[in-house]
Amino acid sequence: MSSLSQLIRNENMKIYFRPRTWLMVLFLVGTVALMSGIMKWDESRSETADWRASLTQQNEKMALDLQSSADMDEGSREYLQERITLNDYHLSQNINPDKLTLWSYVNSSASLIILVTLLTVVVAADMIAGEFTWGTIKLLLVGPASRTKIMLGKYISTMVFALLLLIVCFAAALIAGGILAGFDGLNTPDIYMGSDGIIHEGSMFLASIEKYGYNVVMLVMYVTMAFMISSAFRSSSMAIAFSLLCMLVGNTLSGLLSGYSWVKYLIFPNIDLTQYMEGATPLRPEMTLGFSIAMLAIYYVVFQFVAWLLFTKRDVAG
Amino acid sequence: MTEAVLELRNLTKRIGRRNIVDNLTFDIPAGEVFGFLGPNGAGKTTTIRMIVGLISMTKGEVRIKGVSVKDHFELAMTHVGAIVENPEMYKFLTGYQNLVHFARRHSGVTKQRIDEVVSMLGLQNRIHEKVKRYSLGMRQRLGVAQAILHRPSLLILDEPTNGLDPAGIRELRDYLRKLTREEGISVIVSSHLLSEMELMCDRVAIIQSGKLVDVRSMQDASGAAQSKILLEAGDPAAARQLLSQLFDASQLAVSGPYIEIAADKSAIPNIARVLVAADIEVLGIHSVQKSLEDQFLEITGGEMVV
């Protein structure tokens, strides 16, 4: 009987011996490099001679706003107050907040996780449907491994691939940042205001990981959805096309339907958890972080169950 | 008879209101090459796919070396090697990587075993090339290699000759013979190519519309009951009259200018003597072995009238 670890090795072999996989990695590295280059170019173009003067000016303007507009709501008031405190801290410590450090590049690379998701969705959609397209499904299933085990092996391999792309993305941004802004920036602290209203200096590494973390939730959901679609279709091009369509149309659709309250039960408005971070508003006012997490958990279980049902219960004919 | 390697009990597949496979029951003993014959759509492929778990069974049971496929799929499959139609391999992998892929699913397939199988099938020169550069014949060989890596007790081949040229078919046949001889495994082959089955199999099951019509041994097939004598006489009516004294009416038939006599060639001297004595001109007389094809058409044709 097959052991799961051997099945995972098989799936890995089928992923990494395909030239396509390495083109994807190359594409990701290229995109990170391009983005970093543009950031650097943009910085050199808009560099202001005196950042201290501009911060002071900003603070004065914000203080004026706070005084003059009495009808300002509590949230905005707090936000402005925080900005002023942060700016003061930067001025007193003589740290230019607009100067790009190595971590600025890493943090910006978190926005490229959508690309990582896209690439992994392509791989996931191909995972089961591809076997049908190649005609190898019959040989794959006629062996001492249950379909559940085969599917689990495929899912784990897909997730490991996603992890690999995330590490590549992170590392590429770190290296690009190091080259463009100097590796001495590695120790730059993360300056933020805690809930206690005091300025803290935290680890930039942890802050970046957190930023990645939110996006990884989205990645896992889309990839699991693509995996389910893959087990529904018997053609990999159909599975890939349909998965990408869901991913791209989903957000637009939920934006269009935001007027209806039932839209919050769709997966798309819940998938981006950064909407609950500071300075962002969720699609519907009644949505909370807990609600979204619960919805995502339900969708996750349903996706897995449907994928399992489609893969293990259907007859393989033709 | 030794213990059965494969047992089918009342195997049934129902799709909609039709039984694609209807109550099949038969055994395959160890070391036998068993043919599964039937016209297109008779249910051969469905039966084979039920045996290997690709298609679920509606009713009945399949046991491989006594292990139920339904209840203990993984254990039952450790005894099975299969080529289901054209062996499609991962084209972006090399032949060797493909074999490693299939070997990993079984415990105890060593590197030596892979090399042994590779050289047995004569693939050693090109085993490290990508499969997309293989010819169909080479892919077929790789398919056989994949199926026998783990020394199965039962080899299942579904339409293995589809898409092969005559040389490829012959090659495959030789491998199968070699395998049954050297590794002592049972083989079940499905095909609609009768002449192939005749050469390959020890026993043949004929199925039609999902039902088992007949199981016969190929040794019997070349025996007396399956041969006939064709006689061409100057005066067929008189000849027939005369022969009815020697044979049952059921043994005689007229086809065109010939009189067909269901008997083997040991009857020829007697027939000739009687005809010559009665002064009937004998234009030709010879014995004909009924091929599996004749039998097959006879059996399935008969069924269709009913």
Coordinates of C-alpha atoms in Angstrom, one line a residue:
Chain A
M1 CA 0.0 0.0 0.0
S2 CA 1.2 3.5 -0.8
S3 CA 2.4 5.8 1.9
L4 CA 1.2 9.4 1.7
S5 CA 4.8 10.7 1.8
Q6 CA 5.6 8.7 -1.4
L7 CA 2.5 10.0 -3.1
I8 CA 3.5 13.6 -2.2
R9 CA 7.0 12.9 -3.7
N10 CA 5.2 11.8 -6.9
E11 CA 3.1 14.9 -7.1
N12 CA 6.1 17.1 -6.4
M13 CA 8.0 15.4 -9.2
K14 CA 5.1 16.1 -11.5
I15 CA 5.2 19.8 -10.5
Y16 CA 8.9 20.5 -10.5
F17 CA 9.9 18.6 -13.6
R18 CA 7.6 20.7 -15.7
P19 CA 9.4 23.7 -17.3
R20 CA 6.2 25.7 -16.8
T21 CA 6.7 25.7 -13.0
W22 CA 10.2 27.3 -13.3
L23 CA 8.9 29.9 -15.8
M24 CA 6.4 30.8 -13.1
V25 CA 9.1 31.2 -10.5
L26 CA 11.2 33.2 -12.9
F27 CA 8.2 35.4 -13.7
L28 CA 7.6 36.1 -10.0
V29 CA 11.2 37.0 -9.4
G30 CA 11.1 39.2 -12.5
T31 CA 8.0 41.0 -11.3
V32 CA 9.5 41.6 -7.8
A33 CA 12.6 43.0 -9.4
L34 CA 10.6 45.3 -11.7
M35 CA 8.4 46.5 -8.9
S36 CA 11.5 47.2 -6.7
G37 CA 13.1 49.1 -9.6
I38 CA 10.1 51.3 -10.1
M39 CA 9.9 52.0 -6.4
K40 CA 13.6 53.1 -6.4
W41 CA 13.1 55.2 -9.5
D42 CA 10.0 56.9 -8.0
E43 CA 11.9 57.6 -4.8
S44 CA 14.8 59.3 -6.5
R45 CA 12.4 61.4 -8.6
S46 CA 10.3 62.7 -5.8
E47 CA 13.0 63.1 -3.2
T48 CA 12.4 66.2 -1.2
A49 CA 15.5 68.0 0.0
D50 CA 14.2 68.6 3.5
W51 CA 12.0 65.9 4.9
R52 CA 12.1 67.5 8.3
A53 CA 10.5 70.7 7.0
S54 CA 7.9 68.7 5.1
L55 CA 6.9 66.6 8.1
T56 CA 6.7 69.7 10.3
Q57 CA 4.5 71.3 7.7
Q58 CA 2.3 68.2 7.6
N59 CA 1.8 68.2 11.3
E60 CA 0.8 71.9 11.4
K61 CA -1.8 71.3 8.7
M62 CA -3.2 68.3 10.5
A63 CA -3.3 70.1 13.8
L64 CA -5.2 72.9 12.1
D65 CA -7.7 70.4 10.6
L66 CA -8.3 69.0 14.1
Q67 CA -9.1 72.4 15.5
S68 CA -11.1 73.9 12.7
S69 CA -13.5 71.0 11.8
A70 CA -15.5 70.3 14.9
D71 CA -17.9 67.9 13.1
M72 CA -15.1 65.4 12.4
D73 CA -16.0 61.9 13.5
E74 CA -14.1 60.1 16.3
G75 CA -12.2 57.7 13.9
S76 CA -10.7 60.4 11.8
R77 CA -9.8 62.4 14.8
E78 CA -7.9 59.5 16.3
Y79 CA -6.2 58.8 13.0
L80 CA -4.9 62.3 12.6
Q81 CA -3.8 62.4 16.2
E82 CA -1.8 59.2 15.7
R83 CA -0.2 60.5 12.6
I84 CA 1.0 63.6 14.4
T85 CA 2.4 61.6 17.2
L86 CA 4.2 59.3 14.8
N87 CA 5.6 62.2 12.8
D88 CA 6.9 63.8 16.0
Y89 CA 8.6 60.6 16.9
H90 CA 10.3 60.4 13.5
L91 CA 11.4 64.0 13.9
S92 CA 12.8 63.5 17.4
Q93 CA 14.6 60.3 16.4
N94 CA 15.8 61.8 13.1
I95 CA 14.4 59.0 11.0
N96 CA 13.1 59.9 7.5
P97 CA 9.8 57.9 7.2
D98 CA 9.7 58.3 3.4
K99 CA 13.2 56.9 2.9
L100 CA 12.9 53.5 1.4
T101 CA 14.6 50.8 3.5
L102 CA 15.0 47.1 2.6
W103 CA 11.8 46.4 4.5
S104 CA 9.8 48.9 2.4
Y105 CA 10.5 46.6 -0.6
V106 CA 9.5 43.5 1.4
N107 CA 6.3 45.1 2.6
S108 CA 5.4 46.2 -1.0
S109 CA 6.0 42.7 -2.2
A110 CA 3.1 41.6 -0.1
S111 CA 0.9 43.1 -2.7
L112 CA 2.4 40.7 -5.2
I113 CA 0.9 37.8 -3.3
I114 CA -2.1 38.2 -5.6
L115 CA 0.4 37.1 -8.3
V116 CA 1.5 34.1 -6.2
T117 CA -2.1 33.2 -5.8
L118 CA -2.7 33.5 -9.5
L119 CA 0.2 31.2 -10.3
T120 CA -0.7 28.7 -7.6
V121 CA -4.3 28.7 -8.8
V122 CA -3.1 27.7 -12.3
V123 CA -1.1 24.8 -10.8
A124 CA -4.0 23.7 -8.5
A125 CA -6.5 23.8 -11.3
D126 CA -4.2 21.6 -13.3
M127 CA -3.6 19.2 -10.5
I128 CA -6.5 16.8 -11.0
A129 CA -7.9 17.9 -14.4
G130 CA -4.5 17.6 -15.8
E131 CA -4.4 13.9 -15.1
F132 CA -7.6 13.5 -17.1
T133 CA -6.2 15.6 -20.0
W134 CA -3.0 13.6 -20.1
G135 CA -5.0 10.3 -19.9
T136 CA -2.8 9.3 -16.9
I137 CA -5.7 9.3 -14.5
K138 CA -6.4 5.6 -15.1
L139 CA -2.9 4.5 -14.3
L140 CA -2.8 6.8 -11.4
L141 CA -6.0 5.4 -9.8
V142 CA -5.3 1.8 -10.5
G143 CA -2.8 1.3 -7.7
P144 CA -2.6 0.5 -4.1
A145 CA -3.6 4.0 -3.0
S146 CA -7.1 5.1 -2.3
R147 CA -8.5 8.1 -4.1
T148 CA -8.7 10.0 -0.9
K149 CA -5.0 9.5 -0.3
I150 CA -4.1 10.5 -3.8
M151 CA -6.1 13.7 -3.5
L152 CA -4.6 14.5 -0.1
G153 CA -1.2 14.1 -1.6
K154 CA -2.1 16.4 -4.5
Y155 CA -3.5 19.1 -2.2
I156 CA -0.5 19.0 0.1
S157 CA 1.9 19.3 -2.9
T158 CA -0.1 22.3 -4.2
M159 CA 0.1 24.0 -0.8
V160 CA 3.9 23.3 -0.6
F161 CA 4.2 24.9 -4.0
A162 CA 2.3 28.0 -2.8
L163 CA 4.7 28.1 0.2
L164 CA 7.7 27.9 -2.1
L165 CA 6.4 30.8 -4.2
L166 CA 5.8 32.9 -1.0
I167 CA 9.3 32.2 0.1
V168 CA 10.7 33.1 -3.3
C169 CA 8.6 36.3 -3.3
F170 CA 9.8 37.3 0.2
A171 CA 13.4 36.4 -0.5
A172 CA 13.5 38.2 -3.9
A173 CA 12.1 41.4 -2.3
L174 CA 14.5 41.2 0.5
I175 CA 17.5 40.8 -1.8
A176 CA 16.2 43.5 -4.2
G177 CA 15.7 45.8 -1.2
G178 CA 19.1 45.0 0.1
I179 CA 20.7 45.8 -3.2
L180 CA 18.7 49.0 -3.7
A181 CA 18.6 50.3 -0.2
G182 CA 21.5 48.6 1.5
F183 CA 21.5 45.6 3.7
D184 CA 22.2 47.7 6.8
G185 CA 18.5 48.5 6.7
L186 CA 17.9 45.0 8.0
N187 CA 17.8 46.3 11.5
T188 CA 15.4 49.1 10.8
P189 CA 12.6 48.9 13.5
D190 CA 8.9 48.9 12.8
I191 CA 7.6 52.1 14.3
Y192 CA 4.0 52.0 15.3
M193 CA 1.6 53.3 17.9
G194 CA 0.1 50.6 20.2
S195 CA -3.4 50.5 21.6
D196 CA -1.9 52.1 24.7
G197 CA -1.2 55.3 22.7
I198 CA 2.6 54.9 23.1
I199 CA 5.1 54.6 20.2
H200 CA 6.7 51.2 19.9
E201 CA 9.6 49.9 17.9
G202 CA 9.0 46.3 16.8
S203 CA 10.6 43.8 14.5
M204 CA 10.2 44.7 10.9
F205 CA 10.5 41.0 10.0
L206 CA 7.4 40.1 12.1
A207 CA 5.5 43.0 10.7
S208 CA 6.2 41.8 7.2
I209 CA 5.2 38.2 8.0
E210 CA 1.9 39.6 9.4
K211 CA 1.3 41.5 6.2
Y212 CA 2.0 38.3 4.3
G213 CA -0.3 36.3 6.6
Y214 CA -3.4 38.3 5.8
N215 CA -2.8 37.7 2.1
V216 CA -2.1 34.0 2.6
V217 CA -5.6 33.5 3.9
M218 CA -6.8 34.7 0.5
L219 CA -4.3 32.5 -1.3
V220 CA -5.4 29.4 0.6
M221 CA -9.1 30.1 -0.2
Y222 CA -8.6 30.7 -3.9
V223 CA -6.3 27.7 -4.3
T224 CA -8.7 25.4 -2.5
M225 CA -11.5 26.7 -4.7
A226 CA -9.3 26.0 -7.8
F227 CA -8.6 22.6 -6.5
M228 CA -12.3 21.8 -6.3
I229 CA -12.9 23.2 -9.8
S230 CA -10.1 21.0 -10.9
S231 CA -11.8 17.9 -9.6
A232 CA -15.0 18.9 -11.3
F233 CA -13.6 19.4 -14.8
R234 CA -12.0 16.8 -16.9
S235 CA -10.0 19.3 -19.0
S236 CA -7.2 21.3 -17.4
S237 CA -7.7 24.3 -19.7
M238 CA -11.3 24.5 -18.7
A239 CA -10.4 24.2 -15.0
I240 CA -7.7 26.8 -15.2
A241 CA -9.9 29.2 -17.2
F242 CA -12.8 28.8 -14.8
S243 CA -10.7 29.2 -11.7
L244 CA -9.1 32.4 -12.9
L245 CA -12.5 33.7 -14.0
C246 CA -13.9 33.1 -10.5
M247 CA -11.0 34.8 -9.0
L248 CA -11.0 37.9 -11.2
V249 CA -14.8 38.3 -11.6
G250 CA -15.5 37.6 -7.9
N251 CA -14.3 40.9 -6.5
T252 CA -15.9 43.0 -9.2
L253 CA -19.2 41.2 -8.7
S254 CA -19.3 41.6 -5.0
G255 CA -18.5 45.3 -5.4
L256 CA -21.4 45.7 -7.8
L257 CA -23.7 43.8 -5.5
S258 CA -22.6 45.6 -2.3
G259 CA -26.0 47.2 -2.0
Y260 CA -27.6 43.9 -1.1
S261 CA -27.1 42.5 2.4
W262 CA -26.9 38.9 1.2
V263 CA -23.7 39.7 -0.6
K264 CA -21.9 39.2 2.7
Y265 CA -22.6 35.4 2.5
L266 CA -20.6 35.1 -0.8
I267 CA -17.0 34.2 -0.4
F268 CA -15.5 37.2 -2.2
P269 CA -16.4 40.0 0.2
N270 CA -14.9 37.9 3.0
I271 CA -11.7 36.8 1.4
D272 CA -9.7 39.9 2.0
L273 CA -9.1 40.2 5.7
T274 CA -7.1 43.4 5.4
Q275 CA -10.4 45.2 5.1
Y276 CA -10.6 45.0 8.9
M277 CA -7.2 46.6 9.4
E278 CA -6.9 50.2 10.3
G279 CA -8.0 52.8 7.8
A280 CA -10.0 50.3 5.7
T281 CA -13.8 49.6 5.7
P282 CA -15.4 46.3 5.0
L283 CA -17.8 45.9 2.1
R284 CA -20.9 45.9 4.3
P285 CA -21.0 47.8 7.6
E286 CA -22.4 44.9 9.6
M287 CA -19.5 42.6 8.6
T288 CA -16.9 41.8 11.3
L289 CA -13.6 40.0 11.4
G290 CA -15.2 37.1 13.3
F291 CA -18.0 36.8 10.7
S292 CA -15.6 36.7 7.8
I293 CA -13.4 34.1 9.4
A294 CA -16.5 31.9 10.1
M295 CA -17.7 32.3 6.5
L296 CA -14.2 31.4 5.2
A297 CA -14.1 28.4 7.4
I298 CA -17.5 27.2 6.1
Y299 CA -16.4 27.8 2.5
Y300 CA -13.2 25.9 3.1
V301 CA -14.9 22.8 4.5
V302 CA -17.5 22.9 1.6
F303 CA -14.8 23.2 -1.0
Q304 CA -12.8 20.3 0.4
F305 CA -15.9 18.2 0.8
V306 CA -17.2 18.8 -2.8
A307 CA -13.7 18.2 -4.2
W308 CA -13.4 15.0 -2.3
L309 CA -16.9 13.9 -3.4
L310 CA -16.3 14.6 -7.0
F311 CA -12.9 12.9 -7.0
T312 CA -13.7 9.8 -5.1
K313 CA -17.2 9.0 -6.1
R314 CA -17.3 9.5 -9.8
D315 CA -16.7 6.7 -12.4
V316 CA -13.7 7.1 -14.6
A317 CA -14.8 6.1 -18.1
G318 CA -13.9 7.1 -21.6
Chain B
M1 CA -7.3 -26.3 -10.7
T2 CA -5.2 -24.0 -8.4
E3 CA -6.7 -21.3 -6.3
A4 CA -8.4 -18.5 -8.3
V5 CA -6.4 -15.3 -8.6
L6 CA -9.5 -13.4 -9.7
E7 CA -13.1 -14.2 -8.8
L8 CA -16.1 -12.3 -10.1
R9 CA -19.4 -12.9 -8.4
N10 CA -22.6 -11.6 -9.9
L11 CA -20.9 -8.5 -11.1
T12 CA -23.4 -6.0 -12.3
K13 CA -23.3 -2.4 -13.5
R14 CA -26.5 -0.6 -14.0
I15 CA -26.6 2.8 -15.8
G16 CA -30.1 4.3 -16.0
R17 CA -32.4 1.4 -16.7
R18 CA -29.9 -0.7 -18.6
N19 CA -27.5 -3.3 -17.2
I20 CA -24.3 -2.6 -19.0
V21 CA -22.8 -5.6 -17.2
D22 CA -25.2 -8.2 -16.1
N23 CA -24.5 -10.8 -13.4
L24 CA -21.0 -11.8 -14.5
T25 CA -19.5 -14.8 -12.6
F26 CA -16.3 -16.5 -13.4
D27 CA -12.8 -17.3 -12.0
I28 CA -9.4 -17.0 -13.4
P29 CA -6.8 -19.5 -12.0
A30 CA -3.2 -18.7 -11.5
G31 CA -0.9 -18.6 -14.5
E32 CA -3.7 -18.4 -17.1
V33 CA -4.1 -15.9 -19.9
F34 CA -7.7 -15.2 -20.0
G35 CA -9.3 -13.4 -22.9
F36 CA -12.3 -11.2 -22.7
L37 CA -14.0 -11.0 -26.0
G38 CA -17.1 -9.2 -27.2
P39 CA -18.3 -6.7 -29.8
N40 CA -17.9 -3.0 -29.1
G41 CA -20.2 -1.9 -26.4
A42 CA -20.6 -5.4 -24.9
G43 CA -19.3 -4.3 -21.5
K44 CA -15.8 -5.5 -21.6
T45 CA -14.2 -2.2 -20.7
T46 CA -16.8 -1.6 -18.0
T47 CA -16.1 -5.0 -16.4
I48 CA -12.4 -4.4 -16.4
R49 CA -12.8 -1.0 -14.9
M50 CA -15.0 -2.4 -12.2
I51 CA -12.3 -4.9 -11.4
V52 CA -9.7 -2.2 -10.9
G53 CA -12.0 0.2 -9.2
L54 CA -12.2 2.9 -11.8
I55 CA -16.0 2.4 -12.1
S56 CA -18.1 1.5 -9.1
M57 CA -20.1 -1.7 -9.1
T58 CA -23.9 -1.7 -8.8
K59 CA -24.0 -5.2 -7.4
G60 CA -21.8 -8.2 -6.9
E61 CA -18.2 -8.7 -5.9
V62 CA -14.7 -8.9 -7.2
R63 CA -12.0 -10.6 -5.3
I64 CA -8.3 -10.6 -6.2
K65 CA -6.4 -13.3 -4.4
G66 CA -9.3 -13.5 -2.1
V67 CA -9.3 -9.8 -1.2
S68 CA -12.5 -7.9 -2.0
V69 CA -11.8 -4.9 -4.2
K70 CA -14.8 -3.0 -2.7
D71 CA -13.8 -3.5 0.9
H72 CA -10.0 -3.5 0.8
F73 CA -9.2 -1.6 -2.3
E74 CA -5.6 -0.7 -1.5
L75 CA -4.7 -4.3 -0.4
A76 CA -6.3 -5.9 -3.4
M77 CA -4.5 -3.5 -5.8
T78 CA -1.1 -4.5 -4.5
H79 CA -1.6 -7.7 -6.5
V80 CA -2.6 -6.0 -9.7
G81 CA -0.7 -4.5 -12.6
A82 CA -2.8 -2.8 -15.3
I83 CA -2.6 -1.2 -18.7
V84 CA -5.9 0.4 -19.3
E85 CA -6.1 1.2 -23.0
N86 CA -3.2 3.0 -24.5
P87 CA -0.7 3.5 -21.7
E88 CA -0.6 7.3 -21.3
M89 CA 2.5 8.4 -19.5
Y90 CA 3.7 11.7 -18.1
K91 CA 5.2 13.1 -21.3
F92 CA 7.3 15.8 -19.6
L93 CA 9.1 13.1 -17.5
T94 CA 11.6 10.6 -18.8
G95 CA 10.8 7.0 -19.1
Y96 CA 12.8 6.3 -16.0
Q97 CA 11.1 9.0 -14.0
N98 CA 7.7 7.6 -15.0
L99 CA 8.8 4.2 -13.7
V100 CA 10.0 5.7 -10.4
H101 CA 6.6 7.4 -10.1
F102 CA 4.7 4.2 -10.4
A103 CA 7.2 2.2 -8.3
R104 CA 6.9 4.6 -5.4
R105 CA 3.3 3.6 -4.9
H106 CA 4.4 0.1 -4.0
S107 CA 6.5 -0.9 -1.1
G108 CA 9.6 -2.9 -2.0
V109 CA 10.3 -2.0 -5.6
T110 CA 14.1 -1.5 -5.6
K111 CA 16.3 0.3 -8.1
Q112 CA 17.6 -3.1 -9.2
R113 CA 14.1 -4.2 -10.0
I114 CA 13.4 -1.1 -12.1
D115 CA 16.7 -1.8 -14.0
E116 CA 15.8 -5.4 -14.4
V117 CA 12.4 -4.6 -15.9
V118 CA 13.9 -1.9 -18.1
S119 CA 16.4 -4.4 -19.6
M120 CA 13.8 -7.1 -19.9
L121 CA 11.7 -4.9 -22.1
G122 CA 14.8 -3.7 -24.0
L123 CA 14.3 0.0 -23.0
Q124 CA 17.7 0.6 -21.5
N125 CA 19.0 2.7 -24.4
R126 CA 16.3 5.4 -24.2
I127 CA 15.0 5.1 -20.7
H128 CA 16.4 8.5 -19.7
E129 CA 14.7 10.3 -22.6
K130 CA 11.5 12.2 -22.2
V131 CA 8.5 10.1 -23.0
K132 CA 7.2 12.7 -25.5
R133 CA 9.9 11.5 -27.8
Y134 CA 8.9 7.8 -27.6
S135 CA 7.1 6.0 -30.4
L136 CA 3.8 4.3 -29.6
G137 CA 5.5 1.0 -29.4
M138 CA 8.0 2.2 -26.9
R139 CA 5.2 3.7 -24.8
Q140 CA 3.5 0.4 -24.9
R141 CA 6.6 -1.3 -23.6
L142 CA 6.9 1.4 -20.9
G143 CA 3.3 0.7 -20.0
V144 CA 4.1 -3.0 -19.6
A145 CA 7.1 -2.2 -17.5
Q146 CA 5.0 0.0 -15.2
A147 CA 2.5 -2.8 -14.8
I148 CA 5.0 -5.5 -13.8
L149 CA 7.4 -3.5 -11.6
H150 CA 5.9 -4.8 -8.3
R151 CA 5.6 -8.4 -9.5
P152 CA 1.8 -8.5 -9.6
S153 CA -0.2 -11.8 -9.5
L154 CA -2.7 -10.5 -12.0
L155 CA -2.0 -8.4 -15.0
I156 CA -5.0 -6.6 -16.5
L157 CA -4.9 -5.3 -20.1
D158 CA -7.7 -3.4 -21.5
E159 CA -7.6 -3.2 -25.3
P160 CA -3.8 -3.3 -25.2
T161 CA -3.5 -3.5 -29.0
N162 CA -5.5 -0.4 -29.8
G163 CA -3.5 1.8 -32.0
L164 CA -0.6 -0.6 -32.4
D165 CA 0.8 -1.7 -35.7
P166 CA 1.1 -5.4 -36.4
A167 CA 4.7 -5.5 -35.3
G168 CA 3.8 -3.8 -32.1
I169 CA 1.0 -6.2 -31.5
R170 CA 3.3 -9.1 -32.0
E171 CA 5.9 -7.7 -29.7
L172 CA 3.3 -7.2 -27.0
R173 CA 2.1 -10.8 -27.4
D174 CA 5.7 -12.1 -27.1
Y175 CA 6.1 -10.1 -23.9
L176 CA 2.9 -11.5 -22.4
R177 CA 4.0 -15.0 -23.2
K178 CA 7.4 -14.4 -21.6
L179 CA 5.7 -12.9 -18.6
T180 CA 3.4 -15.7 -17.9
R181 CA 6.2 -18.2 -18.4
E182 CA 8.9 -16.3 -16.4
E183 CA 6.9 -14.6 -13.7
G184 CA 4.0 -17.0 -13.5
I185 CA 1.3 -14.4 -13.4
S186 CA -2.3 -14.5 -14.6
V187 CA -3.3 -12.2 -17.3
I188 CA -6.7 -10.9 -18.3
V189 CA -6.9 -9.3 -21.7
S190 CA -9.9 -7.6 -23.3
S191 CA -10.1 -7.1 -27.0
H192 CA -12.3 -7.2 -30.0
L193 CA -9.4 -8.5 -32.2
L194 CA -10.3 -12.2 -32.5
S195 CA -7.2 -13.4 -34.2
E196 CA -5.1 -11.8 -31.5
M197 CA -7.0 -13.4 -28.7
E198 CA -6.7 -16.7 -30.4
L199 CA -2.9 -16.5 -30.3
M200 CA -2.6 -15.0 -26.8
C201 CA -5.2 -16.8 -24.6
D202 CA -5.6 -20.0 -22.8
R203 CA -9.3 -19.4 -22.3
V204 CA -11.7 -17.0 -23.7
A205 CA -14.9 -15.6 -22.3
I206 CA -17.4 -14.2 -24.8
I207 CA -19.7 -11.5 -23.6
Q208 CA -22.5 -9.7 -25.3
S209 CA -24.8 -7.0 -24.0
G210 CA -23.2 -7.4 -20.7
K211 CA -24.0 -11.1 -20.3
L212 CA -21.5 -13.9 -20.3
V213 CA -22.4 -16.0 -23.4
D214 CA -19.7 -18.6 -23.3
V215 CA -16.4 -19.5 -21.7
R216 CA -14.2 -21.8 -23.7
S217 CA -10.7 -23.2 -23.6
M218 CA -8.6 -22.6 -26.7
Q219 CA -7.5 -26.2 -26.6
D220 CA -11.1 -27.3 -27.2
A221 CA -11.4 -24.8 -29.9
S222 CA -9.0 -26.8 -32.1
G223 CA -10.7 -30.1 -31.3
A224 CA -13.2 -32.1 -33.2
A225 CA -16.3 -30.2 -32.4
Q226 CA -14.9 -27.0 -34.0
S227 CA -13.8 -28.4 -37.3
K228 CA -15.8 -29.2 -40.4
I229 CA -15.4 -30.8 -43.8
L230 CA -16.3 -29.0 -47.0
L231 CA -17.3 -31.2 -49.9
E232 CA -17.9 -30.2 -53.4
A233 CA -19.7 -32.9 -55.4
G234 CA -20.9 -33.1 -59.0
D235 CA -24.4 -34.0 -57.8
P236 CA -24.9 -32.3 -54.5
A237 CA -28.4 -33.6 -53.9
A238 CA -27.4 -37.2 -54.4
A239 CA -24.3 -36.7 -52.3
R240 CA -26.4 -35.3 -49.5
Q241 CA -28.8 -38.1 -49.7
L242 CA -26.0 -40.6 -49.4
L243 CA -24.2 -38.8 -46.6
S244 CA -27.4 -38.7 -44.5
Q245 CA -26.9 -42.4 -44.0
L246 CA -23.5 -41.7 -42.4
F247 CA -24.2 -38.5 -40.4
D248 CA -27.0 -37.0 -38.4
A249 CA -29.1 -34.4 -40.3
S250 CA -27.8 -31.8 -37.8
Q251 CA -24.2 -32.4 -38.9
L252 CA -25.0 -31.6 -42.5
A253 CA -25.6 -28.3 -44.1
V254 CA -25.4 -26.8 -47.6
S255 CA -23.6 -23.6 -48.2
G256 CA -23.3 -22.5 -51.9
P257 CA -21.8 -25.3 -53.9
Y258 CA -20.5 -27.0 -50.8
I259 CA -21.9 -29.5 -48.4
E260 CA -20.7 -28.8 -44.9
I261 CA -20.2 -31.7 -42.6
A262 CA -19.5 -31.1 -39.0
A263 CA -16.9 -33.7 -38.4
D264 CA -13.1 -33.8 -38.2
K265 CA -10.8 -34.9 -40.9
S266 CA -10.6 -38.6 -39.9
A267 CA -14.0 -38.9 -41.5
I268 CA -12.7 -37.9 -45.0
P269 CA -11.6 -41.4 -46.2
N270 CA -14.9 -42.9 -45.3
I271 CA -16.8 -40.1 -47.1
A272 CA -14.7 -40.4 -50.2
R273 CA -15.1 -44.2 -50.3
V274 CA -18.9 -44.0 -50.1
L275 CA -19.2 -41.3 -52.7
V276 CA -16.9 -43.0 -55.2
A277 CA -18.7 -46.3 -54.6
A278 CA -22.0 -44.6 -55.5
D279 CA -20.3 -43.1 -58.6
I280 CA -20.8 -39.5 -57.5
E281 CA -18.1 -37.1 -58.8
V282 CA -16.0 -35.7 -56.0
L283 CA -14.6 -32.3 -57.1
G284 CA -13.1 -31.3 -53.8
I285 CA -13.0 -32.3 -50.3
H286 CA -11.1 -30.7 -47.4
S287 CA -11.2 -30.1 -43.7
V288 CA -11.5 -26.6 -42.3
Q289 CA -10.6 -25.5 -38.8
K290 CA -13.2 -23.2 -37.4
S291 CA -11.4 -20.1 -36.3
L292 CA -12.4 -18.3 -33.1
E293 CA -13.8 -15.7 -35.4
D294 CA -16.3 -18.2 -36.8
Q295 CA -17.3 -19.3 -33.4
F296 CA -17.5 -15.8 -32.1
L297 CA -19.8 -14.7 -34.9
E298 CA -21.8 -17.9 -34.6
I299 CA -22.3 -17.4 -30.9
T300 CA -23.0 -13.7 -30.9
G301 CA -24.9 -13.8 -34.1
G302 CA -27.2 -16.5 -32.7
E303 CA -27.8 -14.4 -29.6
M304 CA -28.9 -11.5 -31.7
V305 CA -31.7 -13.5 -33.4
V306 CA -33.0 -14.4 -30.0

